[in-house]
PDB file of C-alpha atoms in Angstrom:
ATOM      1  CA  MET A   1     -68.585 -13.728  25.474  1.00 53.00           C
ATOM      2  CA  THR A   2     -69.138 -17.432  25.246  1.00 59.00           C
ATOM      3  CA  ARG A   3     -68.149 -19.825  22.588  1.00 58.00           C
ATOM      4  CA  ASN A   4     -70.757 -21.597  20.568  1.00 61.00           C
ATOM      5  CA  PRO A   5     -70.061 -25.350  20.966  1.00 59.00           C
ATOM      6  CA  SER A   6     -71.222 -26.047  17.409  1.00 61.00           C
ATOM      7  CA  GLU A   7     -68.471 -23.866  15.875  1.00 60.00           C
ATOM      8  CA  PRO A   8     -65.148 -25.550  15.236  1.00 60.00           C
ATOM      9  CA  HIS A   9     -62.360 -24.672  17.641  1.00 58.00           C
ATOM     10  CA  PRO A  10     -59.706 -22.581  15.856  1.00 57.00           C
ATOM     11  CA  SER A  11     -56.303 -24.268  15.634  1.00 56.00           C
ATOM     12  CA  PRO A  12     -53.191 -22.258  16.517  1.00 55.00           C
ATOM     13  CA  SER A  13     -52.078 -22.185  12.876  1.00 53.00           C
ATOM     14  CA  SER A  14     -55.430 -20.988  11.601  1.00 52.00           C
ATOM     15  CA  ALA A  15     -55.692 -18.386  14.378  1.00 52.00           C
ATOM     16  CA  ARG A  16     -52.987 -16.334  12.693  1.00 53.00           C
ATOM     17  CA  SER A  17     -54.207 -14.617   9.584  1.00 55.00           C
ATOM     18  CA  THR A  18     -52.117 -14.386   6.450  1.00 55.00           C
ATOM     19  CA  ASN A  19     -52.012 -10.628   6.986  1.00 60.00           C
ATOM     20  CA  ASP A  20     -49.834 -11.009  10.125  1.00 65.00           C
ATOM     21  CA  ARG A  21     -46.739 -11.672   7.991  1.00 64.00           C
ATOM     22  CA  PRO A  22     -45.044  -8.524   6.661  1.00 59.00           C
ATOM     23  CA  PRO A  23     -45.609  -8.090   2.957  1.00 63.00           C
ATOM     24  CA  LEU A  24     -42.758  -9.114   0.683  1.00 64.00           C
ATOM     25  CA  ARG A  25     -42.434  -5.726  -1.000  1.00 70.00           C
ATOM     26  CA  PRO A  26     -41.236  -3.742   2.087  1.00 73.00           C
ATOM     27  CA  ARG A  27     -38.613  -6.415   2.868  1.00 73.00           C
ATOM     28  CA  ILE A  28     -37.230  -6.213  -0.654  1.00 76.00           C
ATOM     29  CA  ALA A  29     -37.242  -2.421  -0.461  1.00 74.00           C
ATOM     30  CA  ARG A  30     -35.246  -2.551   2.791  1.00 77.00           C
ATOM     31  CA  LEU A  31     -32.728  -4.956   1.254  1.00 73.00           C
ATOM     32  CA  VAL A  32     -32.309  -2.773  -1.839  1.00 73.00           C
ATOM     33  CA  SER A  33     -31.905   0.311   0.360  1.00 76.00           C
ATOM     34  CA  ALA A  34     -29.267  -1.412   2.487  1.00 74.00           C
ATOM     35  CA  LEU A  35     -27.313  -2.555  -0.565  1.00 75.00           C
ATOM     36  CA  ALA A  36     -27.520   0.923  -2.083  1.00 75.00           C
ATOM     37  CA  GLY A  37     -26.257   2.393   1.195  1.00 74.00           C
ATOM     38  CA  VAL A  38     -23.312   0.003   1.309  1.00 76.00           C
ATOM     39  CA  GLY A  39     -22.499   0.783  -2.337  1.00 72.00           C
ATOM     40  CA  LEU A  40     -22.681   4.503  -1.640  1.00 76.00           C
ATOM     41  CA  ALA A  41     -20.394   4.140   1.388  1.00 72.00           C
ATOM     42  CA  PHE A  42     -17.811   2.225  -0.658  1.00 72.00           C
ATOM     43  CA  GLY A  43     -18.066   4.790  -3.458  1.00 71.00           C
ATOM     44  CA  LEU A  44     -17.507   7.692  -1.077  1.00 70.00           C
ATOM     45  CA  ALA A  45     -14.571   5.928   0.551  1.00 68.00           C
ATOM     46  CA  ALA A  46     -12.944   5.255  -2.819  1.00 65.00           C
ATOM     47  CA  SER A  47     -13.435   8.828  -4.019  1.00 66.00           C
ATOM     48  CA  ALA A  48     -11.863  10.208  -0.830  1.00 65.00           C
ATOM     49  CA  VAL A  49      -8.478   8.760  -1.824  1.00 61.00           C
ATOM     50  CA  PRO A  50      -6.613  11.159  -4.126  1.00 63.00           C
ATOM     51  CA  PRO A  51      -5.106   9.722  -7.306  1.00 62.00           C
ATOM     52  CA  ALA A  52      -1.422   8.831  -7.254  1.00 58.00           C
ATOM     53  CA  GLN A  53       0.890  11.476  -8.670  1.00 61.00           C
ATOM     54  CA  ALA A  54       4.511  11.377  -9.700  1.00 65.00           C
ATOM     55  CA  LEU A  55       6.767  13.403  -7.421  1.00 70.00           C
ATOM     56  CA  SER A  56      10.031  15.066  -8.294  1.00 75.00           C
ATOM     57  CA  ALA A  57      13.165  14.707  -6.217  1.00 79.00           C
ATOM     58  CA  VAL A  58      14.486  18.170  -5.416  1.00 83.00           C
ATOM     59  CA  SER A  59      17.528  17.417  -3.253  1.00 87.00           C
ATOM     60  CA  HIS A  60      19.472  14.774  -1.408  1.00 92.00           C
ATOM     61  CA  GLY A  61      17.733  13.590   1.725  1.00 93.00           C
ATOM     62  CA  VAL A  62      19.447  11.426   4.343  1.00 97.00           C
ATOM     63  CA  GLY A  63      22.507   9.293   3.542  1.00 97.00           C
ATOM     64  CA  TYR A  64      26.110   9.562   2.379  1.00 97.00           C
ATOM     65  CA  ALA A  65      28.014  11.341  -0.377  1.00 94.00           C
ATOM     66  CA  SER A  66      31.024   9.369  -1.591  1.00 91.00           C
ATOM     67  CA  ALA A  67      34.283  11.131  -0.658  1.00 88.00           C
ATOM     68  CA  PRO A  68      36.085  10.546  -3.971  1.00 84.00           C
ATOM     69  CA  ASP A  69      33.335  11.601  -6.402  1.00 88.00           C
ATOM     70  CA  GLY A  70      30.394  12.915  -4.358  1.00 87.00           C
ATOM     71  CA  ARG A  71      28.015  10.202  -5.605  1.00 90.00           C
ATOM     72  CA  TRP A  72      24.967   9.875  -3.379  1.00 93.00           C
ATOM     73  CA  LEU A  73      23.698   6.838  -1.476  1.00 95.00           C
ATOM     74  CA  GLY A  74      20.536   7.457   0.507  1.00 95.00           C
ATOM     75  CA  SER A  75      17.089   8.964   0.256  1.00 95.00           C
ATOM     76  CA  TYR A  76      15.969  11.979  -1.764  1.00 91.00           C
ATOM     77  CA  ARG A  77      13.755  14.849  -0.669  1.00 91.00           C
ATOM     78  CA  MET A  78      10.627  15.033  -2.834  1.00 88.00           C
ATOM     79  CA  ASP A  79       8.848  18.191  -3.902  1.00 85.00           C
ATOM     80  CA  ASP A  80       6.154  17.535  -1.282  1.00 88.00           C
ATOM     81  CA  GLY A  81       8.786  17.403   1.511  1.00 89.00           C
ATOM     82  CA  ARG A  82       8.733  13.646   2.031  1.00 92.00           C
ATOM     83  CA  LEU A  83      11.675  11.304   1.479  1.00 93.00           C
ATOM     84  CA  GLY A  84      11.903   8.550  -1.136  1.00 90.00           C
ATOM     85  CA  PHE A  85      14.339   6.316  -2.983  1.00 91.00           C
ATOM     86  CA  CYS A  86      15.605   6.386  -6.567  1.00 88.00           C
ATOM     87  CA  ILE A  87      14.568   3.318  -8.575  1.00 86.00           C
ATOM     88  CA  ASP A  88      17.017   3.739 -11.475  1.00 85.00           C
ATOM     89  CA  VAL A  89      20.666   3.342 -10.501  1.00 86.00           C
ATOM     90  CA  GLY A  90      21.793   4.823 -13.838  1.00 82.00           C
ATOM     91  CA  LEU A  91      20.132   8.228 -13.518  1.00 79.00           C
ATOM     92  CA  ALA A  92      22.031  11.327 -12.440  1.00 75.00           C
ATOM     93  CA  ALA A  93      21.112  12.518  -8.968  1.00 71.00           C
ATOM     94  CA  PRO A  94      18.832  15.543  -8.573  1.00 68.00           C
ATOM     95  CA  PRO A  95      18.490  18.479  -8.404  1.00 65.00           C
ATOM     96  CA  GLY A  96      18.757  20.058 -11.810  1.00 60.00           C
ATOM     97  CA  HIS A  97      17.929  17.021 -13.921  1.00 61.00           C
ATOM     98  CA  ALA A  98      14.647  16.676 -15.778  1.00 60.00           C
ATOM     99  CA  TYR A  99      12.998  13.252 -15.688  1.00 61.00           C
ATOM    100  CA  SER A 100       9.889  11.857 -17.296  1.00 60.00           C
ATOM    101  CA  PRO A 101       7.666   9.185 -15.784  1.00 59.00           C
ATOM    102  CA  VAL A 102       8.249   5.734 -17.255  1.00 61.00           C
ATOM    103  CA  ASP A 103       6.134   2.626 -17.572  1.00 63.00           C
ATOM    104  CA  ASP A 104       7.105  -0.031 -15.046  1.00 64.00           C
ATOM    105  CA  ALA A 105       6.198  -2.873 -17.407  1.00 56.00           C
ATOM    106  CA  GLY A 106       9.374  -4.723 -16.419  1.00 65.00           C
ATOM    107  CA  ALA A 107       8.497  -4.834 -12.718  1.00 81.00           C
ATOM    108  CA  SER A 108       6.531  -7.834 -11.510  1.00 89.00           C
ATOM    109  CA  PRO A 109       3.677  -7.387  -9.035  1.00 89.00           C
ATOM    110  CA  GLU A 110       5.924  -9.009  -6.417  1.00 92.00           C
ATOM    111  CA  ASP A 111       8.725  -6.504  -7.140  1.00 92.00           C
ATOM    112  CA  ARG A 112       6.292  -3.585  -6.892  1.00 91.00           C
ATOM    113  CA  ALA A 113       5.060  -4.932  -3.544  1.00 92.00           C
ATOM    114  CA  ARG A 114       8.638  -5.245  -2.258  1.00 94.00           C
ATOM    115  CA  LEU A 115       9.528  -1.723  -3.455  1.00 94.00           C
ATOM    116  CA  ALA A 116       6.420  -0.310  -1.787  1.00 92.00           C
ATOM    117  CA  TYR A 117       7.291  -2.094   1.462  1.00 94.00           C
ATOM    118  CA  ILE A 118      10.841  -0.701   1.442  1.00 96.00           C
ATOM    119  CA  SER A 119       9.581   2.830   0.789  1.00 94.00           C
ATOM    120  CA  ARG A 120       6.884   2.686   3.460  1.00 94.00           C
ATOM    121  CA  ARG A 121       9.181   1.135   6.032  1.00 96.00           C
ATOM    122  CA  TRP A 122      12.503   2.947   5.560  1.00 97.00           C
ATOM    123  CA  ALA A 123      12.357   5.921   3.154  1.00 95.00           C
ATOM    124  CA  GLY A 124      11.429   8.358   5.917  1.00 95.00           C
ATOM    125  CA  SER A 125      14.326   7.383   8.181  1.00 97.00           C
ATOM    126  CA  ALA A 126      16.525  10.101   9.664  1.00 97.00           C
ATOM    127  CA  ASP A 127      19.355   7.568  10.156  1.00 98.00           C
ATOM    128  CA  PRO A 128      21.986   7.727   7.358  1.00 98.00           C
ATOM    129  CA  ASP A 129      22.802   3.994   7.570  1.00 98.00           C
ATOM    130  CA  THR A 130      19.126   3.052   7.258  1.00 98.00           C
ATOM    131  CA  ALA A 131      18.491   5.481   4.384  1.00 98.00           C
ATOM    132  CA  ALA A 132      21.580   4.279   2.494  1.00 97.00           C
ATOM    133  CA  ALA A 133      20.629   0.632   3.086  1.00 98.00           C
ATOM    134  CA  GLY A 134      17.082   1.325   1.875  1.00 98.00           C
ATOM    135  CA  GLN A 135      18.491   2.771  -1.337  1.00 97.00           C
ATOM    136  CA  LEU A 136      20.708  -0.304  -1.795  1.00 97.00           C
ATOM    137  CA  ALA A 137      17.756  -2.631  -1.181  1.00 97.00           C
ATOM    138  CA  THR A 138      15.716  -0.697  -3.756  1.00 95.00           C
ATOM    139  CA  TRP A 139      18.456  -0.954  -6.374  1.00 95.00           C
ATOM    140  CA  SER A 140      18.867  -4.656  -5.573  1.00 95.00           C
ATOM    141  CA  ILE A 141      15.298  -5.142  -6.796  1.00 94.00           C
ATOM    142  CA  THR A 142      15.330  -2.733  -9.755  1.00 91.00           C
ATOM    143  CA  GLY A 143      18.831  -3.610 -10.949  1.00 91.00           C
ATOM    144  CA  LEU A 144      22.385  -2.850  -9.876  1.00 92.00           C
ATOM    145  CA  GLY A 145      23.716  -2.196 -13.358  1.00 88.00           C
ATOM    146  CA  ALA A 146      27.230  -3.523 -13.891  1.00 90.00           C
ATOM    147  CA  HIS A 147      28.169  -3.468 -10.190  1.00 95.00           C
ATOM    148  CA  ASP A 148      27.397  -5.414  -7.045  1.00 95.00           C
ATOM    149  CA  LEU A 149      25.941  -4.319  -3.719  1.00 95.00           C
ATOM    150  CA  ALA A 150      29.378  -3.812  -2.123  1.00 96.00           C
ATOM    151  CA  TRP A 151      30.436  -1.406  -4.886  1.00 96.00           C
ATOM    152  CA  TYR A 152      27.493   0.913  -4.172  1.00 95.00           C
ATOM    153  CA  ALA A 153      27.806   0.441  -0.396  1.00 97.00           C
ATOM    154  CA  ALA A 154      31.353   1.833  -0.635  1.00 96.00           C
ATOM    155  CA  ARG A 155      29.751   5.268  -1.144  1.00 95.00           C
ATOM    156  CA  ALA A 156      29.015   5.172   2.603  1.00 97.00           C
ATOM    157  CA  GLY A 157      32.751   5.227   3.401  1.00 96.00           C
ATOM    158  CA  ASP A 158      33.515   3.800   6.846  1.00 97.00           C
ATOM    159  CA  HIS A 159      29.859   2.745   7.156  1.00 98.00           C
ATOM    160  CA  ALA A 160      29.918   0.575   3.990  1.00 97.00           C
ATOM    161  CA  GLY A 161      29.925  -2.769   5.824  1.00 98.00           C
ATOM    162  CA  ALA A 162      27.063  -1.802   8.126  1.00 98.00           C
ATOM    163  CA  VAL A 163      25.050  -0.341   5.237  1.00 98.00           C
ATOM    164  CA  GLU A 164      25.489  -3.436   3.048  1.00 98.00           C
ATOM    165  CA  SER A 165      24.592  -5.765   5.927  1.00 98.00           C
ATOM    166  CA  ARG A 166      21.514  -3.688   6.754  1.00 98.00           C
ATOM    167  CA  ALA A 167      20.434  -3.730   3.083  1.00 98.00           C
ATOM    168  CA  ARG A 168      20.618  -7.530   3.054  1.00 98.00           C
ATOM    169  CA  ASP A 169      18.546  -7.651   6.262  1.00 98.00           C
ATOM    170  CA  MET A 170      15.982  -5.335   4.652  1.00 97.00           C
ATOM    171  CA  LEU A 171      15.751  -7.576   1.588  1.00 97.00           C
ATOM    172  CA  ALA A 172      15.161 -10.620   3.799  1.00 96.00           C
ATOM    173  CA  GLU A 173      12.445  -8.816   5.771  1.00 96.00           C
ATOM    174  CA  THR A 174      10.882  -7.520   2.582  1.00 95.00           C
ATOM    175  CA  ALA A 175      10.730 -11.022   1.093  1.00 91.00           C
ATOM    176  CA  ALA A 176       8.886 -12.223   4.193  1.00 90.00           C
ATOM    177  CA  ARG A 177       6.533  -9.285   4.767  1.00 88.00           C
ATOM    178  CA  ALA A 178       5.778  -7.508   1.483  1.00 87.00           C
ATOM    179  CA  SER A 179       2.319  -8.442   0.282  1.00 81.00           C
ATOM    180  CA  ARG A 180       0.238  -7.806  -2.774  1.00 72.00           C
ATOM    181  CA  SER A 181      -2.691  -9.886  -1.581  1.00 64.00           C
ATOM    182  CA  VAL A 182      -4.479  -7.618   0.857  1.00 61.00           C
ATOM    183  CA  SER A 183      -8.171  -8.380   1.179  1.00 60.00           C
ATOM    184  CA  ALA A 184     -11.146  -7.050   3.058  1.00 60.00           C
ATOM    185  CA  SER A 185     -14.633  -8.269   3.800  1.00 64.00           C
ATOM    186  CA  ALA A 186     -17.859  -6.670   4.917  1.00 67.00           C
ATOM    187  CA  THR A 187     -20.999  -8.087   6.472  1.00 70.00           C
ATOM    188  CA  VAL A 188     -24.411  -6.490   6.189  1.00 72.00           C
ATOM    189  CA  ALA A 189     -27.011  -7.561   8.732  1.00 67.00           C
ATOM    190  CA  LEU A 190     -30.628  -6.694   8.047  1.00 65.00           C
TER     191      LEU A 190
END
């Protein structure tokens, strides 16, 4: 095939037809589909997490019973088998006492973050000094009533000094590491 010299020579930009570009509608449909997929993934991930439930303490866990009066300093065994700390120093120790959930309106977000850190980090400990110190650190945040840390640490008997020192170390670590500002990001590439 030969070119007719009287016809204009096609320029590179005019050689491409307007139909070579993908139509706008399929690109929008792909974007909407991708966003819907991401939304569905986030929705499924959120629904996979069970709602929080209050647990009951059923027995003493790991720690010390005071020799003079048997008062407990340490963790408590929950009805699901895990260990946790008491947040109200004035309540009688389980088992055999009925409790109702209470609103934590008095706790600041920072206090809740510190309490969560203490529970995650030390409630499951099998070491009596660590469990007793974790309980002291918890009460230091929620309130020690009319007594000081040393008074409650005395429940650990000969271990009182080590338990009180460990509780103070826990509080320092908690102040530095507890966080309520966790964030995440996601990137979608089309």
